[in-house]
C-alpha cells in the first residue's frame, strides 16, 4: 500500500470519525510530544497512520486486520512494534512502563477531552458510523464503552496526557452518558 492508498482508505465513504482528519489530529498530538527519539517518532507515526486503516463498524477485528496490513507494508525493522501498538488500540490497555503504548493510546483517545462542540461532533460522527445499529442497542453499547473509560483510574496512560486531559474527558463522557440514558 502506498501513502495514497492509505489516504484513500481513510477517505472511504462511511468514515465519519475514523477518517483522515482523525489521523491528522493524532499526528498533531504526536508532534507536541517532547523527548522522543527519532526512532520512537517514526514508529509512532507509522502506528498512527495504520491503526484504523481497516475500519468496518460491523466487524470486531479491525485493529487486528489493520495490524496485519501494517506488518506487511512498513519497514521490516518497524513491523513488530507497529503491529503491537496497533493491537493496543483495541482495548486501550497498556502495561506499566510501555511509553510508546501509553502515547499511542493517549493520542488515540485525545478526542475525549475536546471542547464541547468538537466532542459533540465526534459523538455524532461515531453514531453515523454505527447507523446500521438500532438506536436502543447503540445507546446501550456506546454507554458500556464510555463507562469502561470512566471506571478507569486514569483514561490516559501517558502521565502528561492524563494531567492535561483526564478531567475534561471525564466531563465529556459524563455528559454523553447522561444524554445516552435519557
Short mmCIF file of C-alpha atoms in Angstrom, two decimals:
data_model
loop_
_atom_site.label_atom_id
_atom_site.label_comp_id
_atom_site.label_asym_id
_atom_site.label_seq_id
_atom_site.Cartn_x
_atom_site.Cartn_y
_atom_site.Cartn_z
CA UNK A 1 0.00 0.00 0.00
CA UNK A 2 1.25 3.43 -0.88
CA UNK A 3 0.65 6.65 1.03
CA UNK A 4 -2.08 7.43 -1.49
CA UNK A 5 -3.71 4.07 -0.71
CA UNK A 6 -3.69 4.94 3.00
CA UNK A 7 -5.27 8.31 2.28
CA UNK A 8 -7.90 6.62 0.11
CA UNK A 9 -8.70 4.08 2.85
CA UNK A 10 -9.23 6.85 5.40
CA UNK A 11 -11.31 8.81 2.89
CA UNK A 12 -13.71 5.96 2.12
CA UNK A 13 -17.47 6.53 2.36
CA UNK A 14 -18.90 5.71 5.77
CA UNK A 15 -15.94 7.05 7.68
CA UNK A 16 -17.30 9.90 9.69
CA UNK A 17 -14.81 9.89 12.57
CA UNK A 18 -12.20 7.21 11.79
CA UNK A 19 -11.07 9.21 8.80
CA UNK A 20 -8.12 11.22 7.53
CA UNK A 21 -8.93 14.07 9.92
CA UNK A 22 -8.53 11.65 12.87
CA UNK A 23 -5.10 10.62 11.57
CA UNK A 24 -4.10 14.26 11.12
CA UNK A 25 -5.31 15.14 14.62
CA UNK A 26 -3.31 12.23 16.06
CA UNK A 27 -0.20 13.34 14.17
CA UNK A 28 -0.66 16.84 15.56
CA UNK A 29 -0.81 15.45 19.10
CA UNK A 30 2.32 13.39 18.41
CA UNK A 31 4.15 16.47 17.14
CA UNK A 32 3.55 18.11 20.52
CA UNK A 33 5.21 15.30 22.48
CA UNK A 34 8.71 16.26 23.60
CA UNK A 35 11.59 13.97 24.35
CA UNK A 36 11.03 11.30 21.72
CA UNK A 37 13.90 9.78 19.80
CA UNK A 38 13.73 9.80 16.02
CA UNK A 39 13.08 6.05 16.16
CA UNK A 40 10.19 6.41 18.61
CA UNK A 41 8.68 9.16 16.49
CA UNK A 42 8.99 7.03 13.33
CA UNK A 43 7.33 4.03 14.99
CA UNK A 44 4.51 6.10 16.49
CA UNK A 45 3.92 7.92 13.21
CA UNK A 46 3.60 4.62 11.38
CA UNK A 47 1.29 3.22 14.07
CA UNK A 48 -0.94 6.30 13.83
CA UNK A 49 -1.18 6.05 10.06
CA UNK A 50 -2.04 2.35 10.14
CA UNK A 51 -4.09 1.97 13.37
CA UNK A 52 -7.52 2.45 11.74
CA UNK A 53 -6.68 1.70 8.11
CA UNK A 54 -9.18 -1.17 8.24
CA UNK A 55 -12.40 0.13 9.71
CA UNK A 56 -15.70 -1.65 9.33
CA UNK A 57 -18.10 -0.98 12.22
CA UNK A 58 -19.83 -4.31 11.57
CA UNK A 59 -16.66 -6.23 12.46
CA UNK A 60 -14.80 -6.79 15.73
CA UNK A 61 -11.34 -7.40 14.24
CA UNK A 62 -10.48 -4.04 12.70
CA UNK A 63 -7.39 -3.48 14.85
CA UNK A 64 -6.07 -6.96 14.11
CA UNK A 65 -6.67 -6.53 10.39
CA UNK A 66 -5.03 -3.08 10.48
CA UNK A 67 -2.02 -4.52 12.34
CA UNK A 68 -1.62 -7.38 9.87
CA UNK A 69 -1.80 -4.98 6.94
CA UNK A 70 0.72 -2.63 8.54
CA UNK A 71 3.09 -5.52 9.22
CA UNK A 72 3.03 -6.34 5.51
CA UNK A 73 3.84 -2.79 4.43
CA UNK A 74 6.01 -0.97 6.97
CA UNK A 75 9.78 -1.26 7.03
CA UNK A 76 10.93 -4.64 8.38
CA UNK A 77 12.59 -3.09 11.43
CA UNK A 78 9.28 -1.45 12.42
CA UNK A 79 6.89 -4.35 11.81
CA UNK A 80 6.70 -5.99 15.20
CA UNK A 81 6.43 -2.78 17.20
CA UNK A 82 3.96 -1.06 14.88
CA UNK A 83 1.77 -4.17 14.89
CA UNK A 84 1.94 -4.40 18.68
CA UNK A 85 0.97 -0.75 19.10
CA UNK A 86 -1.96 -1.02 16.71
CA UNK A 87 -3.28 -4.02 18.62
CA UNK A 88 -3.27 -1.92 21.82
CA UNK A 89 -5.86 0.36 20.24
CA UNK A 90 -8.43 -2.41 20.53
CA UNK A 91 -8.62 -2.38 24.35
CA UNK A 92 -6.58 0.75 25.13
CA UNK A 93 -4.90 -1.25 27.91
CA UNK A 94 -1.21 -0.53 28.31
CA UNK A 95 1.34 -2.28 30.53
CA UNK A 96 3.19 -0.13 33.05
CA UNK A 97 6.41 1.25 31.59
CA UNK A 98 5.26 0.99 27.97
CA UNK A 99 5.85 4.61 26.92
CA UNK A 100 5.14 4.09 23.23
CA UNK A 101 1.94 2.23 24.02
CA UNK A 102 0.90 4.87 26.54
CA UNK A 103 1.50 7.60 23.99
CA UNK A 104 -0.36 5.89 21.15
CA UNK A 105 -3.38 5.09 23.30
CA UNK A 106 -3.42 8.57 24.84
CA UNK A 107 -3.16 10.21 21.43
CA UNK A 108 -5.93 7.99 20.04
CA UNK A 109 -8.19 8.97 22.97
CA UNK A 110 -7.32 12.68 22.98
CA UNK A 111 -10.64 13.49 21.30
CA UNK A 112 -12.42 12.57 24.54
CA UNK A 113 -11.06 15.80 26.07
CA UNK A 114 -12.06 18.09 23.22
CA UNK A 115 -14.10 21.23 23.75
CA UNK A 116 -17.85 20.62 23.95
CA UNK A 117 -18.61 21.49 20.31
CA UNK A 118 -15.82 19.26 18.96
CA UNK A 119 -16.71 16.43 21.31
CA UNK A 120 -20.37 16.58 20.34
CA UNK A 121 -19.40 16.46 16.64
CA UNK A 122 -17.20 13.43 17.41
CA UNK A 123 -20.08 11.66 19.20
CA UNK A 124 -22.42 12.35 16.28
CA UNK A 125 -19.77 11.07 13.83
CA UNK A 126 -19.42 7.83 15.79
CA UNK A 127 -23.20 7.42 15.73
CA UNK A 128 -23.18 7.90 11.96
CA UNK A 129 -20.54 5.17 11.61
CA UNK A 130 -22.89 2.88 13.52
CA UNK A 131 -26.03 3.95 11.66
CA UNK A 132 -26.78 0.27 10.97
CA UNK A 133 -27.31 -0.32 14.72
CA UNK A 134 -30.80 0.34 16.12
CA UNK A 135 -30.90 3.32 18.48
CA UNK A 136 -31.69 1.39 21.66
CA UNK A 137 -28.88 -1.10 21.00
CA UNK A 138 -26.45 1.68 20.08
CA UNK A 139 -27.22 3.65 23.24
CA UNK A 140 -26.58 0.62 25.45
CA UNK A 141 -23.40 -0.36 23.62
CA UNK A 142 -21.98 3.15 23.49
CA UNK A 143 -22.78 3.68 27.18
CA UNK A 144 -20.95 0.45 28.05
CA UNK A 145 -17.86 1.62 26.14
CA UNK A 146 -17.89 5.04 27.81
CA UNK A 147 -18.46 3.52 31.26
CA UNK A 148 -15.34 1.38 30.81
CA UNK A 149 -13.30 4.54 30.27
CA UNK A 150 -14.94 6.36 33.19
CA UNK A 151 -14.26 3.43 35.53
CA UNK A 152 -10.51 3.53 34.90
CA UNK A 153 -8.31 5.27 37.45
CA UNK A 154 -6.91 7.28 34.54
CA UNK A 155 -8.22 7.43 30.99
CA UNK A 156 -4.86 8.39 29.51
CA UNK A 157 -1.99 6.01 30.31
CA UNK A 158 0.63 8.67 29.48
CA UNK A 159 1.12 10.85 32.59
CA UNK A 160 1.40 14.10 30.60
CA UNK A 161 -1.83 13.42 28.72
CA UNK A 162 -3.53 12.32 31.95
CA UNK A 163 -2.61 15.54 33.73
CA UNK A 164 -3.72 17.71 30.84
CA UNK A 165 -6.81 15.87 29.58
CA UNK A 166 -8.33 13.49 32.13
CA UNK A 167 -10.62 15.99 33.87
CA UNK A 168 -12.14 17.35 30.65
CA UNK A 169 -12.51 13.85 29.19
CA UNK A 170 -14.44 12.71 32.27
CA UNK A 171 -16.75 15.71 32.00
CA UNK A 172 -17.41 14.97 28.31
CA UNK A 173 -18.01 11.29 28.98
CA UNK A 174 -20.40 12.06 31.85
CA UNK A 175 -22.30 14.49 29.63
CA UNK A 176 -22.62 11.96 26.80
CA UNK A 177 -23.63 9.21 29.21
CA UNK A 178 -26.40 11.45 30.56
CA UNK A 179 -27.63 12.02 27.00
CA UNK A 180 -27.49 8.32 26.18
CA UNK A 181 -29.57 7.47 29.25
CA UNK A 182 -32.34 9.99 28.60
#
